[in-house]
mmCIF file of C-alpha atoms in Angstrom:
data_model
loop_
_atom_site.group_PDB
_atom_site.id
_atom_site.type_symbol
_atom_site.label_atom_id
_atom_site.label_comp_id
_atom_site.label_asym_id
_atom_site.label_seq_id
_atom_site.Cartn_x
_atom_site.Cartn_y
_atom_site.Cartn_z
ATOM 1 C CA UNK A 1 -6.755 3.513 7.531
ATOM 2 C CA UNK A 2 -3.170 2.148 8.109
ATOM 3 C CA UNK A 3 0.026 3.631 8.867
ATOM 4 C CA UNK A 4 3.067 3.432 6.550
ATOM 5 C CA UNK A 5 5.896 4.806 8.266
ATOM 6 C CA UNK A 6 4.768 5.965 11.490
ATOM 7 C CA UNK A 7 2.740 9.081 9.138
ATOM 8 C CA UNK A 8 -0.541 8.879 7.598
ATOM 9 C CA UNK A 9 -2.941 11.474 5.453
ATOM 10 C CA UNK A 10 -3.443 14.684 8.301
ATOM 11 C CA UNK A 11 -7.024 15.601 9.426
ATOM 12 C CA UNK A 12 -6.954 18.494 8.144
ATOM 13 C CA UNK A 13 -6.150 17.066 4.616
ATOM 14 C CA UNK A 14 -8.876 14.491 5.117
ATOM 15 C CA UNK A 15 -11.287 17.192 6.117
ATOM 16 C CA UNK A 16 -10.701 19.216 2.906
ATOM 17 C CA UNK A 17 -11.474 15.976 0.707
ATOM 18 C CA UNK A 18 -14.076 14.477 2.258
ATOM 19 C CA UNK A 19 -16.662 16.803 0.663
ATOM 20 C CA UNK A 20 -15.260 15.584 -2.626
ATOM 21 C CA UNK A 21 -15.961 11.913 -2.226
ATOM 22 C CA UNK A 22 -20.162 12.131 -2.419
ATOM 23 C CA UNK A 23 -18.864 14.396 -6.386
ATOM 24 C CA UNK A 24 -17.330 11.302 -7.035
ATOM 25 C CA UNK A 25 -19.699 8.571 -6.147
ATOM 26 C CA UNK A 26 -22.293 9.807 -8.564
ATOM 27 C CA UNK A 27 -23.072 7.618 -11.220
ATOM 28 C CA UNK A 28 -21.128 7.609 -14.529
ATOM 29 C CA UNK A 29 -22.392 10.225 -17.124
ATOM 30 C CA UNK A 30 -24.858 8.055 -19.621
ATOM 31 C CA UNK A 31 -21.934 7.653 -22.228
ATOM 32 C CA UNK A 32 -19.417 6.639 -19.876
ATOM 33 C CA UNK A 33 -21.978 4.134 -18.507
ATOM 34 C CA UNK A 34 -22.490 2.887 -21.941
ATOM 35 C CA UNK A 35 -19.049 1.689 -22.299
ATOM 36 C CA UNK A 36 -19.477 -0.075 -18.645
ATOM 37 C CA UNK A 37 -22.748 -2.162 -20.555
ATOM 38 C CA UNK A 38 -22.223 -2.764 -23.739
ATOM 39 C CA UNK A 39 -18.997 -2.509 -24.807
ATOM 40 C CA UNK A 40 -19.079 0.588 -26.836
ATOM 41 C CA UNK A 41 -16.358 2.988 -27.384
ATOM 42 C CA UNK A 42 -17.354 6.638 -26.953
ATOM 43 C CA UNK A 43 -13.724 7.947 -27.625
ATOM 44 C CA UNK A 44 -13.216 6.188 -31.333
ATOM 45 C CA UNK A 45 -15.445 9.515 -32.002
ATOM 46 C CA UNK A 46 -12.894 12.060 -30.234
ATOM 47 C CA UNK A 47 -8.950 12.411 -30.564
ATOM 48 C CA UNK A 48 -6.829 9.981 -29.273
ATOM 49 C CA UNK A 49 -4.082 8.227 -31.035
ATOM 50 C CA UNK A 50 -4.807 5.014 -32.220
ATOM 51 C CA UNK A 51 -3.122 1.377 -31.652
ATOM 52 C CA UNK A 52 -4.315 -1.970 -32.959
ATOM 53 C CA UNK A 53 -7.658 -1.877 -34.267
ATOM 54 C CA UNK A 54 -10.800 -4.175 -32.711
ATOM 55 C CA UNK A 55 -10.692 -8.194 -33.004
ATOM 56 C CA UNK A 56 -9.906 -10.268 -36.082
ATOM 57 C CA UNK A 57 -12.436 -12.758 -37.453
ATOM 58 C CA UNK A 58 -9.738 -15.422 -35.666
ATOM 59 C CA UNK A 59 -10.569 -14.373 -31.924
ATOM 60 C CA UNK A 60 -9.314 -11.306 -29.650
ATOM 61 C CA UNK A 61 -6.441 -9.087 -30.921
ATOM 62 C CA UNK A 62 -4.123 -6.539 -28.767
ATOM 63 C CA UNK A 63 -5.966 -2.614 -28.996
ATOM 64 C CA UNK A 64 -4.784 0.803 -27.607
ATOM 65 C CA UNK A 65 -6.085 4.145 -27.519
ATOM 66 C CA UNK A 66 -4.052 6.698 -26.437
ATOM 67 C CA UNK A 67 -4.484 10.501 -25.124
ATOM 68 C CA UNK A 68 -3.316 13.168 -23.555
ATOM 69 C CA UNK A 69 -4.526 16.549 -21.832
ATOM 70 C CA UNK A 70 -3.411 19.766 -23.588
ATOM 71 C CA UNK A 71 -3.202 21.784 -20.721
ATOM 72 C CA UNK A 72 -1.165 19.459 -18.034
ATOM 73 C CA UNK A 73 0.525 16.269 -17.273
ATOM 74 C CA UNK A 74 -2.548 14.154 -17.331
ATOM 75 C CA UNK A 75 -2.717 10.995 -19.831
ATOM 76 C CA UNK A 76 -5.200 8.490 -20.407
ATOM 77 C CA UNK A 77 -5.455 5.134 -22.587
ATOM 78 C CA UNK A 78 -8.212 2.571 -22.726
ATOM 79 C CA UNK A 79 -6.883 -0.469 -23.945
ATOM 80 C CA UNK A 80 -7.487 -4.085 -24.522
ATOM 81 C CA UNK A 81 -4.657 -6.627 -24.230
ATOM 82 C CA UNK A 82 -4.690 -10.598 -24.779
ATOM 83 C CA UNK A 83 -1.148 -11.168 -25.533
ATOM 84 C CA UNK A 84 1.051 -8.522 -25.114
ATOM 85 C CA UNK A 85 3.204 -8.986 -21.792
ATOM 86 C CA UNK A 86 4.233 -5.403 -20.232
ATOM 87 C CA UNK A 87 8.258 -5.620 -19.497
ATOM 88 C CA UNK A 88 8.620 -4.687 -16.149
ATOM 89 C CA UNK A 89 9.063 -0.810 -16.089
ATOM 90 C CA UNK A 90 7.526 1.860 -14.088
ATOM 91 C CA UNK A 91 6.057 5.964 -14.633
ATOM 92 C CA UNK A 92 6.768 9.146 -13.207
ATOM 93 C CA UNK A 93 3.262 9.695 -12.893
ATOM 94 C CA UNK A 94 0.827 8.196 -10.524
ATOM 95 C CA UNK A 95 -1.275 5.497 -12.364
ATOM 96 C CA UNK A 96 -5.044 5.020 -11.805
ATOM 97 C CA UNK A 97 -6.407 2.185 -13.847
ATOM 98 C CA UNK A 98 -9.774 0.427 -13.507
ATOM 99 C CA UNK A 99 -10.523 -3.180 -14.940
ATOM 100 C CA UNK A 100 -13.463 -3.274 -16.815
ATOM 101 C CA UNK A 101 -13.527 -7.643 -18.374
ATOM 102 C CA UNK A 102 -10.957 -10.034 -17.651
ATOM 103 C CA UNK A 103 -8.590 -9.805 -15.355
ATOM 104 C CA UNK A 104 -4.744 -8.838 -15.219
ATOM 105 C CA UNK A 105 -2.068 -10.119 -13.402
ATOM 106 C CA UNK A 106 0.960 -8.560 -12.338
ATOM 107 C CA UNK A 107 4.328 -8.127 -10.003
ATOM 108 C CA UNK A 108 4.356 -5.089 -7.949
ATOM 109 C CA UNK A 109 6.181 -4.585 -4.476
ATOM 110 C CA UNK A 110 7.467 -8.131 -4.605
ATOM 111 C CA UNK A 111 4.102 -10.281 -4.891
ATOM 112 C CA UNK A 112 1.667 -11.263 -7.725
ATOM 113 C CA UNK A 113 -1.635 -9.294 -7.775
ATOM 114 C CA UNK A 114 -4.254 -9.676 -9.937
ATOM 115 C CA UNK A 115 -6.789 -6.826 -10.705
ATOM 116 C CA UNK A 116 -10.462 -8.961 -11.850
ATOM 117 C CA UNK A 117 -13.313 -6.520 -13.895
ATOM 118 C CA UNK A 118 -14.508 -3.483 -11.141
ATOM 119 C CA UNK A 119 -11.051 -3.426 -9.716
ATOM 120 C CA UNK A 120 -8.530 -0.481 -9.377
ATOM 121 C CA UNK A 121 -5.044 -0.578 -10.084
ATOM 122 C CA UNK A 122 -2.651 2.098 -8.320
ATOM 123 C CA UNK A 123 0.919 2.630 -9.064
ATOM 124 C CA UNK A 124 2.905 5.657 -6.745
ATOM 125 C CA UNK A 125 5.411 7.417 -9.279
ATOM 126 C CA UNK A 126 8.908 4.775 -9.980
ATOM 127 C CA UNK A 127 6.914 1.854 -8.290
ATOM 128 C CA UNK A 128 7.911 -1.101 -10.980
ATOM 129 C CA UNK A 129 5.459 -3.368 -12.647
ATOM 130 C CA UNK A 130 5.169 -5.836 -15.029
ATOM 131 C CA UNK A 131 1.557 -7.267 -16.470
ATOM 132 C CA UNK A 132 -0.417 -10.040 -17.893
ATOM 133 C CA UNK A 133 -3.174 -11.540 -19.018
ATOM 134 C CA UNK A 134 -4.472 -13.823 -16.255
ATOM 135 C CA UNK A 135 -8.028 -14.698 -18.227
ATOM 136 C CA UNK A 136 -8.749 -16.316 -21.111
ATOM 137 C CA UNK A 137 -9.528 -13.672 -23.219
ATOM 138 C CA UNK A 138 -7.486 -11.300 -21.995
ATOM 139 C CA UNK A 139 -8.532 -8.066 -20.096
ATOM 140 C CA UNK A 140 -9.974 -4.555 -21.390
ATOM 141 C CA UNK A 141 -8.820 -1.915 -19.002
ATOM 142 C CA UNK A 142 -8.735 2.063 -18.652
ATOM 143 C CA UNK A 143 -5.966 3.998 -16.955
ATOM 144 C CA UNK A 144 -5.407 7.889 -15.992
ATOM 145 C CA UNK A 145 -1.865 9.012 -15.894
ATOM 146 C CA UNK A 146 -1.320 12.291 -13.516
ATOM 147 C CA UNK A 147 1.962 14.148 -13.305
ATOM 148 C CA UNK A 148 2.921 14.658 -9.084
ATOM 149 C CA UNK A 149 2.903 18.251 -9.902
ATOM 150 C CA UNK A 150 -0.750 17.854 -11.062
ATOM 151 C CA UNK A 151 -1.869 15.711 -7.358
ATOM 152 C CA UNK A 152 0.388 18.238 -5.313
ATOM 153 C CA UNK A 153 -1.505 21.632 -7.581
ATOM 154 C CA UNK A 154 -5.692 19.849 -7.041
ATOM 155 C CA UNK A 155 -4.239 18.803 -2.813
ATOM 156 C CA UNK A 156 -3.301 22.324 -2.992
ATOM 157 C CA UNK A 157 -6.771 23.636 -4.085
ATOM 158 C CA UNK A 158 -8.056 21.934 -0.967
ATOM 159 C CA UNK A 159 -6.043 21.825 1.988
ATOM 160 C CA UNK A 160 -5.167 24.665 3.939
ATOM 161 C CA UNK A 161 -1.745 23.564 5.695
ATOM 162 C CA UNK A 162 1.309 24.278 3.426
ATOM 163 C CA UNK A 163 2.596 21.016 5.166
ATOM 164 C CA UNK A 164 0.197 19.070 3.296
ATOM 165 C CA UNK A 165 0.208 20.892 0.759
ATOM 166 C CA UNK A 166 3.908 19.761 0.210
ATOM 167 C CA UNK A 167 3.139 15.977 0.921
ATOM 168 C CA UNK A 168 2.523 13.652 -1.812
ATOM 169 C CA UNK A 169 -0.255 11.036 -0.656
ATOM 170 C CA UNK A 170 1.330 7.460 -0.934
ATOM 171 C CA UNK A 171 -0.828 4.639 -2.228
ATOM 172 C CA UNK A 172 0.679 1.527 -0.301
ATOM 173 C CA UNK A 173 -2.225 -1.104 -1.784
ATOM 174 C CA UNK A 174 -1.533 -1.615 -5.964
ATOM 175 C CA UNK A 175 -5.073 -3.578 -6.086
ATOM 176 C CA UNK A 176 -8.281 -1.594 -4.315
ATOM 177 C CA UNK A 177 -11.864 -3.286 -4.484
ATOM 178 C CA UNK A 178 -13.883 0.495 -3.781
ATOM 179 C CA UNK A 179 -17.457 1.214 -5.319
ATOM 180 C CA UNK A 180 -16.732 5.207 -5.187
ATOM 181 C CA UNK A 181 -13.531 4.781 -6.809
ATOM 182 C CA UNK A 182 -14.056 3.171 -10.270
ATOM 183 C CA UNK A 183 -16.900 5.509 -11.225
ATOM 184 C CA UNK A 184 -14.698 8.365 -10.198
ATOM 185 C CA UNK A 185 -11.845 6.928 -12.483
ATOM 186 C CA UNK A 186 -14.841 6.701 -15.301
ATOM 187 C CA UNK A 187 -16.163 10.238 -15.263
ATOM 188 C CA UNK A 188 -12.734 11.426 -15.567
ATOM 189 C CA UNK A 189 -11.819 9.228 -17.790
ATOM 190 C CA UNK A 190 -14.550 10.045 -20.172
ATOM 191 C CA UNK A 191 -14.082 14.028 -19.564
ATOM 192 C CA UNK A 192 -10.151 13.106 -20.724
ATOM 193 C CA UNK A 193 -10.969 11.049 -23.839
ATOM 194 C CA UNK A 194 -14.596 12.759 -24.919
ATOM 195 C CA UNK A 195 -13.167 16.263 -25.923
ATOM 196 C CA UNK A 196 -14.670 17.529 -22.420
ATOM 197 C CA UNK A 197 -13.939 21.272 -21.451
ATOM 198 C CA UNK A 198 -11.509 22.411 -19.309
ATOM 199 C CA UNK A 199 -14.101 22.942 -16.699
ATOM 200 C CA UNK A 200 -15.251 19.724 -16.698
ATOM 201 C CA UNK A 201 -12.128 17.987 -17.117
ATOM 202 C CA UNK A 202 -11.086 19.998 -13.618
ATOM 203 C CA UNK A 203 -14.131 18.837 -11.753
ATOM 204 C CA UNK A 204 -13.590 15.332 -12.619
ATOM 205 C CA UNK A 205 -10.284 15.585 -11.868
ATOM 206 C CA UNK A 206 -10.578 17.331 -8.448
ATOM 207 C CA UNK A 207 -13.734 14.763 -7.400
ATOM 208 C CA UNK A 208 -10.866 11.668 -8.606
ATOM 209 C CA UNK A 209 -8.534 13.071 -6.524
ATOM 210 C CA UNK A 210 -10.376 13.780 -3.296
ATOM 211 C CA UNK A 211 -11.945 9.898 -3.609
ATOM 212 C CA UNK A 212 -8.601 8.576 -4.559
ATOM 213 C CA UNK A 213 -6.760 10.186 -1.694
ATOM 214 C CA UNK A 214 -9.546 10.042 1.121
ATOM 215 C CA UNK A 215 -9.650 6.261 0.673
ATOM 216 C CA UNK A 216 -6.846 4.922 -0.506
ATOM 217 C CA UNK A 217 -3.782 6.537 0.541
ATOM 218 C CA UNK A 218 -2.080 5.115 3.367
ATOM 219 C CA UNK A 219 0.621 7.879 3.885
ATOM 220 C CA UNK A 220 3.056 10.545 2.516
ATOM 221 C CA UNK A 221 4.744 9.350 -0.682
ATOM 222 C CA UNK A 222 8.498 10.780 1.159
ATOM 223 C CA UNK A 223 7.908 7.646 3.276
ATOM 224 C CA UNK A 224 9.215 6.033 0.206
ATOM 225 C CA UNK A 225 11.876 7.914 -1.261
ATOM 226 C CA UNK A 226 14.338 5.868 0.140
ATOM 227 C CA UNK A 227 14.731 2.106 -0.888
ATOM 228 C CA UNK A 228 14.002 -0.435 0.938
ATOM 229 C CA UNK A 229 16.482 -1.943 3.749
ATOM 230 C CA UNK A 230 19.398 -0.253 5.088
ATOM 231 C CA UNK A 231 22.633 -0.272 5.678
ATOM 232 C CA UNK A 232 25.684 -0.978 2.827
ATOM 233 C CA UNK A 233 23.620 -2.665 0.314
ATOM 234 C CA UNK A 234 20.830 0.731 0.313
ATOM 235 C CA UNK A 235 23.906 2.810 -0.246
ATOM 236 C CA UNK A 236 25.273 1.024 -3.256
ATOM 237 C CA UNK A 237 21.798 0.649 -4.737
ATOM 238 C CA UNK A 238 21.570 4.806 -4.230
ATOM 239 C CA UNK A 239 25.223 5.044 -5.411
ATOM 240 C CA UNK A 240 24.549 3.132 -8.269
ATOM 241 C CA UNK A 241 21.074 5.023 -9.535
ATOM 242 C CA UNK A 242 22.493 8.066 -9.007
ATOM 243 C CA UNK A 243 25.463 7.243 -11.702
ATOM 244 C CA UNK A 244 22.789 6.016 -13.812
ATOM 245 C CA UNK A 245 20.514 9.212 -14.056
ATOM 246 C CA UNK A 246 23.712 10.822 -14.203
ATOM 247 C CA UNK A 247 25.090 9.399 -17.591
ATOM 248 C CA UNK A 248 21.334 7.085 -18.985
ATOM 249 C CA UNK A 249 22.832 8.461 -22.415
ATOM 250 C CA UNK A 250 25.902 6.757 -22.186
ATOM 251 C CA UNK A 251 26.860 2.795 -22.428
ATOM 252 C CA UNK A 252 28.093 2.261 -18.635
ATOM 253 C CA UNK A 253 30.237 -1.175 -18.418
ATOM 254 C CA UNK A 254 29.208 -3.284 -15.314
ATOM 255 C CA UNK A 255 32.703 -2.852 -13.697
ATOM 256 C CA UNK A 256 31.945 0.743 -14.149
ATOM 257 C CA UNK A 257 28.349 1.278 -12.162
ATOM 258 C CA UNK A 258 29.991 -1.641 -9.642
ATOM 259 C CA UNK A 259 32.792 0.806 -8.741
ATOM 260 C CA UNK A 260 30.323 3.750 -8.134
ATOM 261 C CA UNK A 261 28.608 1.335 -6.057
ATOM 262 C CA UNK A 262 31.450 0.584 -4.166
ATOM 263 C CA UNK A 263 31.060 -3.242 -4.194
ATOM 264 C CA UNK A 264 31.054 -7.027 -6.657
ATOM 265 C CA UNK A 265 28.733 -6.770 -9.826
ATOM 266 C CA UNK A 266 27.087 -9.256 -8.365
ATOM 267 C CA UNK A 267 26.566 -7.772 -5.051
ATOM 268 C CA UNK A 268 25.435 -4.643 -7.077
ATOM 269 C CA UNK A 269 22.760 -6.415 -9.263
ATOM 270 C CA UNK A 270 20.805 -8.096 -6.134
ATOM 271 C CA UNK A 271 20.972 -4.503 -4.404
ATOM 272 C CA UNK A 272 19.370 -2.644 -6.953
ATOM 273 C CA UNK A 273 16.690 -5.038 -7.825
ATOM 274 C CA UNK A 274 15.736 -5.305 -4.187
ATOM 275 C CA UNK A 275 15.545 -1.157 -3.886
ATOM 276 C CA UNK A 276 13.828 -0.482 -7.379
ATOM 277 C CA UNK A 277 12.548 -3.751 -8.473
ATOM 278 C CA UNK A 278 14.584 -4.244 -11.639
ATOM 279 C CA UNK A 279 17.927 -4.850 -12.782
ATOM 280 C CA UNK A 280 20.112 -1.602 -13.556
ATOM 281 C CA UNK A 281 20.187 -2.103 -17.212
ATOM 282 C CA UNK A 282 16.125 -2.187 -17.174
ATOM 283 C CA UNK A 283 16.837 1.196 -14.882
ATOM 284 C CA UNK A 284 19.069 2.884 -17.537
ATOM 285 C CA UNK A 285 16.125 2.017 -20.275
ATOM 286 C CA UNK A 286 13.293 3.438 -18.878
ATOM 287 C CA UNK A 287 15.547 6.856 -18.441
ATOM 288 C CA UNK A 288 15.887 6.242 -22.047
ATOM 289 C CA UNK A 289 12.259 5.914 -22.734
ATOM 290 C CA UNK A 290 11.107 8.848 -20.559
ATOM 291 C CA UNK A 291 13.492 11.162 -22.322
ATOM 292 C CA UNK A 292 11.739 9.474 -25.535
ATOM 293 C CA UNK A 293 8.644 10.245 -24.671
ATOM 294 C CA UNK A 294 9.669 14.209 -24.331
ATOM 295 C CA UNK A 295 10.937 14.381 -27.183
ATOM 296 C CA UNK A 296 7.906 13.012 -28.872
ATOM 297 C CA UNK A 297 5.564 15.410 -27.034
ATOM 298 C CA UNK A 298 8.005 18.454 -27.900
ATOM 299 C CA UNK A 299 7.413 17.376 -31.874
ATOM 300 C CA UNK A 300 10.047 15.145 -32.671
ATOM 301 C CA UNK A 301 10.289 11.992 -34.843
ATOM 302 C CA UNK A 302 10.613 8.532 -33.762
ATOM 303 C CA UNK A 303 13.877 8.122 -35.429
ATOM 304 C CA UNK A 304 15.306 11.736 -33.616
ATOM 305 C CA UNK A 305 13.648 10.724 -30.081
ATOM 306 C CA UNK A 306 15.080 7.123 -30.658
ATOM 307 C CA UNK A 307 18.808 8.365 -31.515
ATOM 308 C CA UNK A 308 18.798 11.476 -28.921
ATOM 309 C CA UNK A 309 17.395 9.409 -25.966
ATOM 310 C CA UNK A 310 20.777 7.225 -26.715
ATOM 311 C CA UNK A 311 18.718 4.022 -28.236
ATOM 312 C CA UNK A 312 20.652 2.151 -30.991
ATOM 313 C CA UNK A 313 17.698 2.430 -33.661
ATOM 314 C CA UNK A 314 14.712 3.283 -34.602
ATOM 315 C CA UNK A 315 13.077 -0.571 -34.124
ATOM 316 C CA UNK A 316 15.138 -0.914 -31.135
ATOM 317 C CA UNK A 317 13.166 1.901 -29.537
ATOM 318 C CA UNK A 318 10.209 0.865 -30.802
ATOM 319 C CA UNK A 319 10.567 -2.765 -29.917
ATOM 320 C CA UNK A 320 10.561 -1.298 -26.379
ATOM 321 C CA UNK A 321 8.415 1.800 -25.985
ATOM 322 C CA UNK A 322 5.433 -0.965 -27.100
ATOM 323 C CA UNK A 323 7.067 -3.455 -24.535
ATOM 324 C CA UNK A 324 6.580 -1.008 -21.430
ATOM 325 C CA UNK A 325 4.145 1.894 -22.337
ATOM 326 C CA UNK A 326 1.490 -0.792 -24.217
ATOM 327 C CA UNK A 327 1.189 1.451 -27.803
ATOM 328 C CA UNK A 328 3.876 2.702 -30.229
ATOM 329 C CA UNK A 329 5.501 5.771 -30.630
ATOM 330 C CA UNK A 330 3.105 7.157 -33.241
ATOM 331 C CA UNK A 331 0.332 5.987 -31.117
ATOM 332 C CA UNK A 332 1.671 7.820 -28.438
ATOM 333 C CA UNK A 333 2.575 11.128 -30.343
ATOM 334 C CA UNK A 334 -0.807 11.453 -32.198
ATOM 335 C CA UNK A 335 -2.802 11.420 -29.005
ATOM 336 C CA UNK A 336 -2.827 15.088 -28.682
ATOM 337 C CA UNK A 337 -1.765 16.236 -32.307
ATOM 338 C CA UNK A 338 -4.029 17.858 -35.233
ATOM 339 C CA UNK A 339 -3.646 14.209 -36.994
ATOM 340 C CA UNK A 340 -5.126 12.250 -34.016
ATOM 341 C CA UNK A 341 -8.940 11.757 -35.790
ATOM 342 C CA UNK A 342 -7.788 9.021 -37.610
ATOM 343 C CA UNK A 343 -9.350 5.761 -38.385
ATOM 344 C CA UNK A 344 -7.958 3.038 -36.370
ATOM 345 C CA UNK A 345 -4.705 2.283 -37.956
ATOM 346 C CA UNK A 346 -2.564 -1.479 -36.791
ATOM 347 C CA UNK A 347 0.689 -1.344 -35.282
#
């Protein structure tokens, strides 16, 4: 296993998970195995809000299903995508996705990847991503969302060193070819979009975990926390994001955010995309968006999350909510409401 800055995963950590890798090499459950062979959608039957609907008798169309756990910050969506282009953005979460046809190509850590069907996807919290189609018809894909609190609370279950319990694991690879990791993705998956109990849901969850962070962590997320390179142009970058998360709700001139910095607007704009991997103004957004999204989960309307997370409409938020998150804000608010058995609705 390789070292990212001079720490890796402790033995004492990898102890406590190893027992939980042979929970998650077992086979898929039968259902979740039927949506591996045929193509069949288990979930349409359970809650989940509900994107573009199936293919059109003219070829392939864009589909997302979207849900979320009641009891923690744990998110799931199986989708299918032939056109639509993910802006690059990035999550809060970690993001766990495995590639079931086609194949999808994105930026991530300055280089293209590409993620081909029985591939995983893996995204720390605030690493930035775009995404593609890179096959012809397009790619079909499932990904688990998880909250840090939620990977810090099932390390915590497991380990015995408060030291590790307080290290987040840091996933330095975003593409991993690993048999025992896609059907651990699955079985969770399923338990998260097949109305499993809580039980359940925790066991898969746990046995995801364990495999995810005995084989493919490379580190302690801290290692990370800073941007990359040093020196005046790391400062500026910091100065500059911290202005931002101050005041996302506010329109911030470029003269502005370059004085915080401390140096040119030009200067300013190639620091920050080299430490975040966007452009400040694509920075300021997805604060936007995130407070969106809370405001949808706490029970408010597009139109109130869209004006009090400092958008200038309601289409301009929407516009961009589908641009980086892949479903819109209905979609995304219905995944865990009393409406959410609906038949599949279009955008």
């Amino acid at each position: 296993m390789s070292r990212v800055g001079g720490a890796s995963p402790s033995a004492v950590q990898l102890q406590a998970l190893g027992h939980l890798v042979h929970l998650a090499a077992r086979p898929v459950d039968r259902e979740a195995d039927q949506v591996q062979r045929v193509g069949v959608d288990p979930a349409q039957r359970h809650n989940g809000g509900v994107g573009v609907a199936g293919e059109g008798e003219r070829g392939p169309a864009d589909w997302a299903r979207y849900w979320r756990d009641p009891d923690r910050a744990v998110e799931a969506m199986h989708a299918h995508f032939f056109s639509h282009r993910f802006h690059p953005h990035s999550h809060d979460a970690y993001s766990f996705a495995v590639t079931e046809i086609g194949a999808q190509r994105f930026r991530c850590r300055g280089a293209l990847r590409t993620s081909g069907a029985g591939m995983v996807m893996v995204f720390n919290p605030d690493d930035p991503h775009d995404g593609e189609a890179a096959a012809e018809l397009g790619y079909k894909y499932r990904i688990v969302h998880m909250g840090p609190d939620v990977m810090r609370n099932v390390l915590a279950d497991v380990t015995a060193s408060a030291a590790d319990r307080a290290a987040l694991p840091l996933f330095d690879r975003p593409v991993v070819s690993d048999p025992v990791l896609v059907p651990a993705l699955l079985r969770l998956h399923t338990a998260l979009v097949g109305g499993a109990g809580p039980l359940v849901r925790d066991e898969r969850l746990t046995a995801a975990v364990g495999a995810l962070v005995r084989r493919g962590a490379t580190g302690p997320l801290r290692a990370r926390e800073l941007p990359g390179g040093s020196g005046e142009q790391a400062r500026a970058a910091r100065r500059a994001r911290a202005l931002l998360e101050g005041a996302y709700l506010e329109e911030i001139p470029a003269a502005r955010l370059a004085e915080a910095a401390g140096c040119s607007r030009f200067a300013l704009y190639r620091a920050f995309r080299a430490a975040y991997g966007m452009a400040p103004s694509d920075f300021q957004r997805q604060l936007r968006l995130r407070r969106a999204r809370g405001l949808l989960v706490a029970g408010r309307s597009a139109a109130e999350a869209a004006a009090q997370a400092g958008f200038a409409g309601q289409s301009h938020f929407h516009r961009w909510f589908v641009r980086c998150f892949g479903v819109t804000p209905g979609t995304f608010q219905r995944a865990a409401g009393p409406d959410s058995r609906r038949t599949p609705q279009p955008w």
